Coordinates of C-alpha atoms in Angstrom, one line a residue:
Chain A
X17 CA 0.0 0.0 0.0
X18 CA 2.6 2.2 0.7
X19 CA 4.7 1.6 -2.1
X20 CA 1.7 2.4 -4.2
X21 CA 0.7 6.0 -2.8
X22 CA 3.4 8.0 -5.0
X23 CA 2.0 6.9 -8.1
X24 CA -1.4 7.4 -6.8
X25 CA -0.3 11.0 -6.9
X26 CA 1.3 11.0 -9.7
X27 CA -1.8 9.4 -11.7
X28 CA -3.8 11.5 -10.0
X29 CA -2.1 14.6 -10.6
X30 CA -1.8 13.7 -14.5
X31 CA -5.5 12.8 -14.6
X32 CA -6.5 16.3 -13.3
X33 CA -4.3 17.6 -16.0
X34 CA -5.4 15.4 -18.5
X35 CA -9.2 16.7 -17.5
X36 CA -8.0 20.2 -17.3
X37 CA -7.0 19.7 -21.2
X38 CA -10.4 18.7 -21.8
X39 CA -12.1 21.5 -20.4
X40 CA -13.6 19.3 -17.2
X41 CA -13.2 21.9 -14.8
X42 CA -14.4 19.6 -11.9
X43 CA -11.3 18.3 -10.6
X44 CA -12.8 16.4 -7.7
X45 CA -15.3 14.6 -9.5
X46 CA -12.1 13.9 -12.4
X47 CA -9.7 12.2 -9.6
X48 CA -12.2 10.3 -7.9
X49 CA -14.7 9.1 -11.2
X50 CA -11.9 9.3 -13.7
X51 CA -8.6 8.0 -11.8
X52 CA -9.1 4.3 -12.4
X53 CA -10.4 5.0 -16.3
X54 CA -7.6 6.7 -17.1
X55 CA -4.3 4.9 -18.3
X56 CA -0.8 6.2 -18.8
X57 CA 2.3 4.8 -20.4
X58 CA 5.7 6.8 -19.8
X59 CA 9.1 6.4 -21.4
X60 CA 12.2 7.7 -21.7
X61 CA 14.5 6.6 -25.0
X62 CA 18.6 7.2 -25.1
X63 CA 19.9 6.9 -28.6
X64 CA 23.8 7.5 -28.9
X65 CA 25.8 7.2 -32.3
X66 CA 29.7 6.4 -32.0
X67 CA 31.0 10.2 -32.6
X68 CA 28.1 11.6 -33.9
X69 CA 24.3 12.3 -32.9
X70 CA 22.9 11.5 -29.5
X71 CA 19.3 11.9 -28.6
X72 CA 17.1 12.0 -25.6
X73 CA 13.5 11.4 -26.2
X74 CA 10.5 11.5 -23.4
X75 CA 7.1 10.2 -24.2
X76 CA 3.7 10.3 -21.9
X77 CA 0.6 8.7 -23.0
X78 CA -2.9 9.4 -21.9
X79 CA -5.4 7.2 -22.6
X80 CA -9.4 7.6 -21.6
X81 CA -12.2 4.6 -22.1
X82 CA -15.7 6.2 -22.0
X83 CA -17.9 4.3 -21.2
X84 CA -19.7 4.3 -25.3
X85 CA -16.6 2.8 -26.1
X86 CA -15.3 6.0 -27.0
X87 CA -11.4 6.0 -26.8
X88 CA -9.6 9.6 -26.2
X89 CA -5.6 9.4 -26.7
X90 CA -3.0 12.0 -26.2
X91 CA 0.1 12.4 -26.2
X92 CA 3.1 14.4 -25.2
X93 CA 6.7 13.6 -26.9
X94 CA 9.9 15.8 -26.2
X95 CA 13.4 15.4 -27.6
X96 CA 16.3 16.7 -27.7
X97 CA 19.2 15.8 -30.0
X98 CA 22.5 16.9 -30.3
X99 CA 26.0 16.3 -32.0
X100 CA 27.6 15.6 -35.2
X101 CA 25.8 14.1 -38.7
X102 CA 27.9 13.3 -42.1
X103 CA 27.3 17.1 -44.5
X104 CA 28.0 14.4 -47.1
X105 CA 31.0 15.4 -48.6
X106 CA 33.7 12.7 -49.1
X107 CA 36.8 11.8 -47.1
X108 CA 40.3 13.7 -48.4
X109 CA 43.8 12.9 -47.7
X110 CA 44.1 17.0 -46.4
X111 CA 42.3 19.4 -44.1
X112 CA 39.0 20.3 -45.2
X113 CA 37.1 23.4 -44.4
X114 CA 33.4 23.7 -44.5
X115 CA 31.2 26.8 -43.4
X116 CA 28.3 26.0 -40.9
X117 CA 25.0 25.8 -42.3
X118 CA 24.0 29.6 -40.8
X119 CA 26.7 31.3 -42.3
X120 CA 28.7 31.9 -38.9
X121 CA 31.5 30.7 -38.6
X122 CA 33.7 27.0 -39.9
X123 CA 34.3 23.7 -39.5
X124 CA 37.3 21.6 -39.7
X125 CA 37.5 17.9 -40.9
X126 CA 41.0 15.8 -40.3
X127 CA 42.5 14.3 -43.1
X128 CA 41.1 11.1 -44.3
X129 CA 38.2 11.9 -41.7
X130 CA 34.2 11.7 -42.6
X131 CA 33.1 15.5 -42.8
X132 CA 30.8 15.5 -39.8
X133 CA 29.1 18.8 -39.4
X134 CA 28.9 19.4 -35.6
X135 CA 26.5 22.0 -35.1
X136 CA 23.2 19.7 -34.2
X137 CA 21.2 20.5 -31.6
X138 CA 17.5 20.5 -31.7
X139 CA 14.9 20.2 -29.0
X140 CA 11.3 19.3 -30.5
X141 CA 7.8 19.4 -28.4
X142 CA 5.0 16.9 -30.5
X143 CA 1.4 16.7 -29.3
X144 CA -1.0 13.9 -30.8
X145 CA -4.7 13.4 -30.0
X146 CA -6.9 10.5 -31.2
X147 CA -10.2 9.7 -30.3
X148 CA -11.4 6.4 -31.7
X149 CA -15.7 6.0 -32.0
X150 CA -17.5 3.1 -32.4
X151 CA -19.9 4.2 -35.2
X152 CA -22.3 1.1 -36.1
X153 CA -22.0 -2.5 -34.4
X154 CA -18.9 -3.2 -36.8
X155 CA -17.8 0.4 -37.7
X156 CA -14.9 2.0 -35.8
X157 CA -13.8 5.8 -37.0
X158 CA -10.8 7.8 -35.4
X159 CA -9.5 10.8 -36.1
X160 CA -6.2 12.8 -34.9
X161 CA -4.3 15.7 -35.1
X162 CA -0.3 16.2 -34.7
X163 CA 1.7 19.5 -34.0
X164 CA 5.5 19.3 -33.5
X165 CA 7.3 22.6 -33.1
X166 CA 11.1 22.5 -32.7
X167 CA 13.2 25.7 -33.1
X168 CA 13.4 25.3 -37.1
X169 CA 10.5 23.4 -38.1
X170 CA 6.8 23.2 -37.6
X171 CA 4.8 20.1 -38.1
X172 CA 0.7 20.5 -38.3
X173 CA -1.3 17.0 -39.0
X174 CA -4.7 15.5 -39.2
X175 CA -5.9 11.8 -39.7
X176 CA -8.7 9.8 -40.1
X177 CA -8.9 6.0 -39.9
X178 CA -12.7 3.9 -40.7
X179 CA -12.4 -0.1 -39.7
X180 CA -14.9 -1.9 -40.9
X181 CA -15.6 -5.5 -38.8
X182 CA -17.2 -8.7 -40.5
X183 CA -17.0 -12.5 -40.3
X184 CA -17.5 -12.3 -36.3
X185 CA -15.2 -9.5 -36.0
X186 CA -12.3 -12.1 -37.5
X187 CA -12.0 -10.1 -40.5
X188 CA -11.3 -5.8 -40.7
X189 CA -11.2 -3.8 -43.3
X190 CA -9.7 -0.2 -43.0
X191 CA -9.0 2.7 -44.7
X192 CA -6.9 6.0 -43.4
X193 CA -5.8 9.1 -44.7
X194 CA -3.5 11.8 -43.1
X195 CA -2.4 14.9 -44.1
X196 CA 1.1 16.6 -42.8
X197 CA 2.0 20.4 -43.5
X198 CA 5.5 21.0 -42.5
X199 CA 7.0 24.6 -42.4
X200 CA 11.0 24.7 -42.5
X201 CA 13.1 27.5 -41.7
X202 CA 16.8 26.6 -40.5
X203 CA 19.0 29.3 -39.3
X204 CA 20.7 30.6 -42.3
X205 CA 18.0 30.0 -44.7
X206 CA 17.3 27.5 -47.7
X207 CA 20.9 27.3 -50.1
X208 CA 20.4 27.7 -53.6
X209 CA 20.4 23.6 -55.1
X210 CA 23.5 22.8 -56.8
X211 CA 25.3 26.2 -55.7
X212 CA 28.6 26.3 -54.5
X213 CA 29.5 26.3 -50.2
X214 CA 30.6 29.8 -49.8
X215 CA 33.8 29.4 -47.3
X216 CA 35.8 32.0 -46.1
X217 CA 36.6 34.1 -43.1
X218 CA 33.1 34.6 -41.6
X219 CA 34.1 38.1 -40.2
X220 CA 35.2 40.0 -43.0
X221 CA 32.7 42.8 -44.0
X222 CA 31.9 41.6 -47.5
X223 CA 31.1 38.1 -45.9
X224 CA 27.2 38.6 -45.3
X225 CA 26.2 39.4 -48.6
X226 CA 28.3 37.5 -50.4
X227 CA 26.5 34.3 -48.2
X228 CA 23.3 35.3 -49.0
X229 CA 24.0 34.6 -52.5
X230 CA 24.0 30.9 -51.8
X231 CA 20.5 31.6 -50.2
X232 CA 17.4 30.6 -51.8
X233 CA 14.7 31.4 -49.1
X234 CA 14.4 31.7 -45.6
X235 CA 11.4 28.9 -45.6
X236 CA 10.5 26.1 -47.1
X237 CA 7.0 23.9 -47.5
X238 CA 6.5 20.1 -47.6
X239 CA 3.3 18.4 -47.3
X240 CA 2.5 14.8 -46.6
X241 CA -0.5 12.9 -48.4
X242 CA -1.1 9.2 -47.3
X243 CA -3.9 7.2 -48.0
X244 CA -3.5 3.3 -46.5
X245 CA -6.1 0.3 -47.0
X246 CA -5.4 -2.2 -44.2
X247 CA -6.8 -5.9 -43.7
X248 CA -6.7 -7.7 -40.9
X249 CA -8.0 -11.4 -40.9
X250 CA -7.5 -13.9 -37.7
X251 CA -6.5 -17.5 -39.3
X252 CA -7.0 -19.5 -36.1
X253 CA -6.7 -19.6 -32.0
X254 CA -3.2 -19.1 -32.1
X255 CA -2.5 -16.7 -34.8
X256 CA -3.6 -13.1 -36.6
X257 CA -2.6 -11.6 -39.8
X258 CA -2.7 -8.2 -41.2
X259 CA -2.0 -6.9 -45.0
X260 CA -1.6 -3.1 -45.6
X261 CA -0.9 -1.6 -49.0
X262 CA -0.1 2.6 -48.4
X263 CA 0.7 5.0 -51.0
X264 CA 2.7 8.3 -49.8
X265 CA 2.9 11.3 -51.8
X266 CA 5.3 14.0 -50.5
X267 CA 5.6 17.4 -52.3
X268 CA 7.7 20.4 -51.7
X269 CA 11.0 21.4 -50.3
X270 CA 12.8 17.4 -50.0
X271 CA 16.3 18.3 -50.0
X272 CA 18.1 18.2 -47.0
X273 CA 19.9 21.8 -46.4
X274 CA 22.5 20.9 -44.6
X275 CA 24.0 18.2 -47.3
X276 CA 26.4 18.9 -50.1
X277 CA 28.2 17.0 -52.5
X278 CA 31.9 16.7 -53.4
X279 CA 33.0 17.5 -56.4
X280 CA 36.5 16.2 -57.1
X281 CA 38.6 16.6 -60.6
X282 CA 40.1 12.6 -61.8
X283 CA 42.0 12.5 -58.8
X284 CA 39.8 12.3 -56.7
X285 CA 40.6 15.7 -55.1
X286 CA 37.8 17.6 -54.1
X287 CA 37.2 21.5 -56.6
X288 CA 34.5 22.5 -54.7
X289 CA 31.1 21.6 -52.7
X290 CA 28.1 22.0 -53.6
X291 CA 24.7 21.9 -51.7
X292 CA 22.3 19.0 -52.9
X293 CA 18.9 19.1 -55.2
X294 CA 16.4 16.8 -55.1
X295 CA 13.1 16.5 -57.1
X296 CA 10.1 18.7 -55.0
X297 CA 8.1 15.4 -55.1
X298 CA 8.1 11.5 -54.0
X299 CA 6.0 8.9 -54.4
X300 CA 6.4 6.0 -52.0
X301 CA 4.2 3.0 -51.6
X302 CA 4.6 0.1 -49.2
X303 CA 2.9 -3.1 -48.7
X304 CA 3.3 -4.3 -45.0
X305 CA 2.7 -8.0 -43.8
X306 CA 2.6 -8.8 -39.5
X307 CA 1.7 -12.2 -38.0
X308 CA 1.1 -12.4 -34.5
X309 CA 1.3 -16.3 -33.3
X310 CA 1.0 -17.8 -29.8
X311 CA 2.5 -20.6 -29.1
X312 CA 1.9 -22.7 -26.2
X313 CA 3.2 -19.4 -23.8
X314 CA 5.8 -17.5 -26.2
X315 CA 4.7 -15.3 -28.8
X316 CA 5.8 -14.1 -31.9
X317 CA 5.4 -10.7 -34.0
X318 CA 7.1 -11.0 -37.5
X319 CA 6.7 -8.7 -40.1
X320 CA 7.9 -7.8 -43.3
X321 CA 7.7 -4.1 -45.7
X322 CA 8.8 -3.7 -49.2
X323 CA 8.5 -0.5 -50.1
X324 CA 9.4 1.5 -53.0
X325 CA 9.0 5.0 -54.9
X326 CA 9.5 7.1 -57.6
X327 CA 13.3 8.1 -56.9
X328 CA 14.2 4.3 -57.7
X329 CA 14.5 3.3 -54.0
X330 CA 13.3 -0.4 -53.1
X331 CA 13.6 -1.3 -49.6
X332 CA 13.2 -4.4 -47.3
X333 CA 12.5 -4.5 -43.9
X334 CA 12.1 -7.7 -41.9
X335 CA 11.1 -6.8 -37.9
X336 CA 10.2 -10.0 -35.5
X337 CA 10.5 -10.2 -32.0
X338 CA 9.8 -13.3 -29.5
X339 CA 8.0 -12.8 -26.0
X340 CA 9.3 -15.3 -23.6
X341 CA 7.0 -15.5 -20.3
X342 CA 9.5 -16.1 -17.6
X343 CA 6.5 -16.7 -15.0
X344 CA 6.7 -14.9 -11.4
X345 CA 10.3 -14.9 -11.4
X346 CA 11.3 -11.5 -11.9
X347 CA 8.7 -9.8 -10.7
X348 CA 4.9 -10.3 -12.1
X349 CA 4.3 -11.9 -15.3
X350 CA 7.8 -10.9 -16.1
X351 CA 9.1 -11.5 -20.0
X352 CA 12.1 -11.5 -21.9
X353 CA 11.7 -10.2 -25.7
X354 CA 14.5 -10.3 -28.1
X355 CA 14.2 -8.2 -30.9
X356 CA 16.1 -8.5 -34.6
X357 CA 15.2 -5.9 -37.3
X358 CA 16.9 -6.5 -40.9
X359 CA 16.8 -3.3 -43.5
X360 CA 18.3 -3.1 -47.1
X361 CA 17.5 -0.8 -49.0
X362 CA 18.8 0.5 -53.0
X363 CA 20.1 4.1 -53.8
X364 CA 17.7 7.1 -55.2
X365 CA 18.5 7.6 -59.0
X366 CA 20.1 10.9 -58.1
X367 CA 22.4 9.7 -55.3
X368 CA 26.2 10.2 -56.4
X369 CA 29.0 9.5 -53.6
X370 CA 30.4 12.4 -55.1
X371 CA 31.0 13.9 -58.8
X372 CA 33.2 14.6 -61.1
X373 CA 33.6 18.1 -61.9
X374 CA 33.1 17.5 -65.5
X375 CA 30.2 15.9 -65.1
X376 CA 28.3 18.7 -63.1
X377 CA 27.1 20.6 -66.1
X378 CA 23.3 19.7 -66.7
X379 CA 22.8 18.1 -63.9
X380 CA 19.4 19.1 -62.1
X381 CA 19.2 16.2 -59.0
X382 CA 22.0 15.1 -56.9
X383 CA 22.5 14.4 -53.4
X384 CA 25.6 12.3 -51.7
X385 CA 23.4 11.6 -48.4
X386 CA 24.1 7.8 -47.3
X387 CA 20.4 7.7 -46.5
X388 CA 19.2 7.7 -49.7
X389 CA 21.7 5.5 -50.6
X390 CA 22.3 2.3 -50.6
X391 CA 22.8 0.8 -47.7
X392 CA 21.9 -2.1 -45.1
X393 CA 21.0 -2.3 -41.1
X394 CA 20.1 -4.5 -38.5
X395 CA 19.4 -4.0 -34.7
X396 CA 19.4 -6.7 -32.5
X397 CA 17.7 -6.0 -29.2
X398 CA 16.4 -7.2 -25.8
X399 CA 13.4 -6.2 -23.9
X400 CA 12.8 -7.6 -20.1
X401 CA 9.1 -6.4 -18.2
X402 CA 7.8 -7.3 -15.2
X403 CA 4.2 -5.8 -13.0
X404 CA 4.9 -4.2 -10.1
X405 CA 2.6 -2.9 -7.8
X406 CA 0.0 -5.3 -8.7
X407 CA -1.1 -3.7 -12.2
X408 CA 1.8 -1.5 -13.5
X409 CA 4.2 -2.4 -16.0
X410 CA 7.5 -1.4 -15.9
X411 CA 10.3 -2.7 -19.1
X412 CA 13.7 -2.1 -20.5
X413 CA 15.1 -2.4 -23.6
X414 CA 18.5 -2.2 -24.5
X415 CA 19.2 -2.5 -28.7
X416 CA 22.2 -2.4 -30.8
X417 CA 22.0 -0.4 -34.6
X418 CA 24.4 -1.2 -37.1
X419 CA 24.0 0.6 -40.8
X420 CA 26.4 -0.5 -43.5
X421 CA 26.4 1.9 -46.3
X422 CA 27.9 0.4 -49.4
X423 CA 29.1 1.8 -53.0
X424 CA 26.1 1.3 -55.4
X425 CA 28.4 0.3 -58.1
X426 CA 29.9 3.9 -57.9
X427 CA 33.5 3.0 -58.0
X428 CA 35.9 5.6 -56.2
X429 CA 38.8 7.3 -58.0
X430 CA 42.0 8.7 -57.3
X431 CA 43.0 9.2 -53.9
X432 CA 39.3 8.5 -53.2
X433 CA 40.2 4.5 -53.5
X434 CA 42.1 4.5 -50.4
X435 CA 40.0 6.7 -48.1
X436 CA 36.8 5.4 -46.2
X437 CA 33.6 6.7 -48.2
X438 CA 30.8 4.6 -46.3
X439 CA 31.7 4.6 -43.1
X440 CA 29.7 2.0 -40.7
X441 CA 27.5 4.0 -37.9
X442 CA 26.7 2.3 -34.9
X443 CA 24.4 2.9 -32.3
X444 CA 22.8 2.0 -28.7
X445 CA 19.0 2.7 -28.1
X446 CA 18.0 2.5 -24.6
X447 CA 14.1 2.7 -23.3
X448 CA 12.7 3.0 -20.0
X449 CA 8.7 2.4 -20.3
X450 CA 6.3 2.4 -17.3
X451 CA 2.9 2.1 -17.6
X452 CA 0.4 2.8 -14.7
Chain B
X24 CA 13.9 -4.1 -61.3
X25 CA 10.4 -3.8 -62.6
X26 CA 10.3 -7.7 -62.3
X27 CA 10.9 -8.0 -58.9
X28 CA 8.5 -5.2 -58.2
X29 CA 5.6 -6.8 -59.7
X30 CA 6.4 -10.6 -58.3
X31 CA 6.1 -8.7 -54.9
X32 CA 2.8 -7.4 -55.7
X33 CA 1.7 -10.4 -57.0
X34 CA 2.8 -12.6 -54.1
X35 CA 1.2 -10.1 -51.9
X36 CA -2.4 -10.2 -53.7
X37 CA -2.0 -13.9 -53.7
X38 CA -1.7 -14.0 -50.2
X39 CA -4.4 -11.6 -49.8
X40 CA -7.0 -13.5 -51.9
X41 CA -5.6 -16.9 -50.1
X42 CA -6.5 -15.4 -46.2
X43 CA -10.0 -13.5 -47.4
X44 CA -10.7 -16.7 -49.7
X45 CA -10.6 -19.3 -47.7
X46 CA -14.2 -20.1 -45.1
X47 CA -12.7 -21.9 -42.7
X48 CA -10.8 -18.9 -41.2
X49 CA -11.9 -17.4 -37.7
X50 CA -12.7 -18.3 -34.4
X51 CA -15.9 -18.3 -32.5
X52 CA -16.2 -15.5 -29.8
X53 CA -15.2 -18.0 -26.7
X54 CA -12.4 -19.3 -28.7
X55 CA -10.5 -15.9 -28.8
X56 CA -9.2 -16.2 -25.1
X57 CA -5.1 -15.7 -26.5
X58 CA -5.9 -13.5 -29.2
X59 CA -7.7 -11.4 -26.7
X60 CA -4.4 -10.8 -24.5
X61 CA -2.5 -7.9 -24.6
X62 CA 0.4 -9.1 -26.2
X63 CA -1.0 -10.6 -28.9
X64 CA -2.1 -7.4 -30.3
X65 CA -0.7 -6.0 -33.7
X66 CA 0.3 -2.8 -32.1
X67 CA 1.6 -4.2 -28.8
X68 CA 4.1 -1.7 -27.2
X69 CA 2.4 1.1 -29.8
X70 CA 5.0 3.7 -27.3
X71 CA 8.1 1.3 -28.9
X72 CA 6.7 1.4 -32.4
X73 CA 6.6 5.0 -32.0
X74 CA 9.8 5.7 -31.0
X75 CA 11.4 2.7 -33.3
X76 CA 9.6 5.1 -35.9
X77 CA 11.4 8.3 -35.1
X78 CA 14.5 6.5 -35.5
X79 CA 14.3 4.6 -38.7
X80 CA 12.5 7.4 -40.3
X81 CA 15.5 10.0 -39.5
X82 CA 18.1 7.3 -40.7
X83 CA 16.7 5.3 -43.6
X84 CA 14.9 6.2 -46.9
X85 CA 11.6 4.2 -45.8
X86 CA 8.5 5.2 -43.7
X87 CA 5.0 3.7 -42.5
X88 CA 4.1 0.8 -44.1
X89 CA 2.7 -0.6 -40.5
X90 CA 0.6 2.9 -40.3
X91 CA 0.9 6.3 -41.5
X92 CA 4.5 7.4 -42.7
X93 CA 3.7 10.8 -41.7
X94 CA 5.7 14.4 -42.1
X95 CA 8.8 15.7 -40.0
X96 CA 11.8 16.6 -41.1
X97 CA 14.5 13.6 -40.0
X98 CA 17.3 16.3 -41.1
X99 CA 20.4 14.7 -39.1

């Protein structure tokens, strides 16, 4: 009982708020009639990169049965992330300089170093509400909204979802549309596509105006159509399978403005850098397959998504994880849940490692961003939960990420043949979850 | 290229006109006690999905797929 008490507060407290964001002003009534309908999940995620990005993301979940059926969701997500990410120029055998994305001041990259541009840091606030209805005996609608604000960007959202039950609720059909409308404005502005990195000493007097040269805009637009037919169909006892087929079309500002591209002469030496173009849209479909099956206590989640689009990338992802029941052992219905996720995917038509300056004439898309091209992961992972306190759920999970970029039949040249040009990244995600 | 693109699809409507097709699929209401716990949902740990989507989304070329890709900006 004792043990109990803080998070009594602590639920309690977040269910006043919770009704305070719903405009129920009576907060006795909320923390006495609403305390036990309300359910929260918590979490805290660590993701560190060797020698470049680390992130810190916080998560809490709100989630509110009415007694129609009526399901109201929301939730809060804040992260921060900070540290270094490849600009995308190549590896050299010198010194490289490159000028920081707003114009103020320079960067320095080793000798036969990955240019890493070091000026990340972000913090980002997301809100999400969903509220799910039961229309008919076998209809379902939901419909949600999405802001995320971080100092840069704005993200504004809406979805809808309609599920439609038959076969004794053993087969679903649904449908879903969203909608994103993403606002961009990084410190420094939009660079011109294609246009050459300005670099130079920052504080000289003609230095201002001769950066905002490179400068296309100060803001940029994207939006984010998806439409996604889903069907869900339970085989037997033990087992439940789902089919989606979604089609994604993007439109609007898609380069990255903090990439460029090297452009070297037939040794390999980089002339000059240049900041990447990409086609203003994208068309990406996916068809997604998950089976859920229980065996006699484990279960297992596999899933597989080929996707591809317009730019010429195909991707596969393969995601499965087992849940082991380890009994009272460890605490409550305590589990252990290894996790292995398996990712290839081919380069964008416009991807170049880097170009040679000959060939830079007439070119209208080109970007040397590893993550358009092509490349292949895995993460291998381990999840252990337990109950505590007779109902709440607390679990860790501790992954490793591996990404392996690779060539894409671009062979190097020059004194690019003995310098690393797709570097492996590595990382360690780390989640805290508690529900109560 | 185009090949394998269309096998996919194929294989995919197969499977989708071999689940919907066939009668004997489904359980009655009482037989659905596993398929009724927790962790037997599709979305399960819907809090991991979300932040396993934040991730891949910032550092590979792919998106959704399991639900809505969605917008942001993944610039790092």
């Amino acid at each position: 009982m004792k043990s109990s008490t803080p998070n009594k507060n602590i639920k309690a407290a977040l269910t006043v708020a919770s009704a305070a964001l719903l405009g129920t002003s009576n907060t006795t009534q909320a923390q006495t009639a609403e305390e036990d309908s309300w359910q929260f999940d918590s979490a805290f995620l660590f993701y560190s990169e060797a020698d470049r990005v680390s992130a810190g993301e916080a998560i809490i979940n709100a989630q509110k049965m009415f007694d129609d059926e009526e399901i109201l969701n929301l939730k809060l997500t804040v992260d921060t992330l900070t540290g270094s990410s490849a600009n995308g120029a190549v590896a050299q055998p010198n010194v490289q300089t490159f000028t920081r994305p707003s114009g103020n001041g320079q960067y320095i990259t080793n000798e036969a170093d990955t240019p890493l541009d070091d000026t990340f840091k972000d913090t980002r606030v997301q809100l999400n509400t969903q509220w799910t209805k039961p229309l008919a005996s076998n209809y379902t609608l939901s419909v949600g909204g999405h802001l995320s604000k971080e100092y840069d960007y704005l993200s504004l959202g809406v979805n809808s979802n309609l599920a439609i039950d038959f076969d004794r609720k053993n087969s679903t059909f649904s449908t879903g549309f969203s909608y994103f409308y993403d606002t961009f404005a990084p410190e420094g502005g939009i660079p011109k596509p294609l246009v050459s990195m300005l670099i130079g000493d920052s504080d000289t007097p003609s230095w201002d105006v001769n950066f905002a040269q490179t400068r296309l805009t100060n803001d940029e637009i994207k939006t984010t159509t998806d439409i996604l037919f889903g069907f869900t169909q339970v085989i037997h006892r033990r087992m439940i399978m789902q089919l989606n087929y979604s089609y994604s079309m993007v439109e609007g500002y898609l380069s990255d403005p903090f990439k460029i591209v090297s452009v070297v002469n037939s040794s390999g030496l980089t002339q000059d850098n240049i900041y990447e173009s990409r086609p203003d849209s994208r068309v990406k479909q996916s068809l997604y397959a998950q089976s859920m099956y229980h065996f006699e206590s484990n279960v297992l989640d596999i899933s597989y998504r080929y996707m591809w689009d317009d730019w010429d990338i195909i991707s596969h992802t393969i995601d499965s994880r087992l849940r082991i029941p380890l009994g009272d052992i460890w605490g409550k219905d305590s589990f252990l849940q290894p996790h292995f996720r398996f990712y290839q995917q081919s380069a964008a038509e416009f991807y170049r490692p880097f170009i040679q300056e000959d060939n830079v004439n007439g070119i209208e898309y080109l970007s040397a961003d590893y993550r358009i091209g092509e490349m292949m992961a895995y993460t291998v992972g381990l999840k252990f939960g337990a109950v505590i306190n007779g109902k709440n759920e607390l679990s860790f999970r501790l992954e490793y990420y591996r990404q392996t970029p690779t060539d894409g039949g671009y062979e190097s040249i020059g004194v690019l043949s003995d310098l690393e040009l797709y570097p492996t990244i590595e990382a360690i995600i780390g989640q805290v979850t508690y529900s109560f | 290229m185009n090949l394998t693109k269309k096998s996919n699809i194929v294989f995919f409507i197969f499977c989708l006109l071999s689940v919907s097709g066939c009668v004997h699929l489904g359980v009655e209401p009482w037989q659905r006690d596993l398929l009724a716990k927790k962790e037997m949902a599709l979305n399960a740990s819907p809090i991991d999905a979300a932040l396993d989507d934040h991730i891949y989304f910032s550092k590979e070329a792919s998106s959704g797929g399991k639900s809505f890709g969605g917008g942001g900006c993944g610039c790092n």
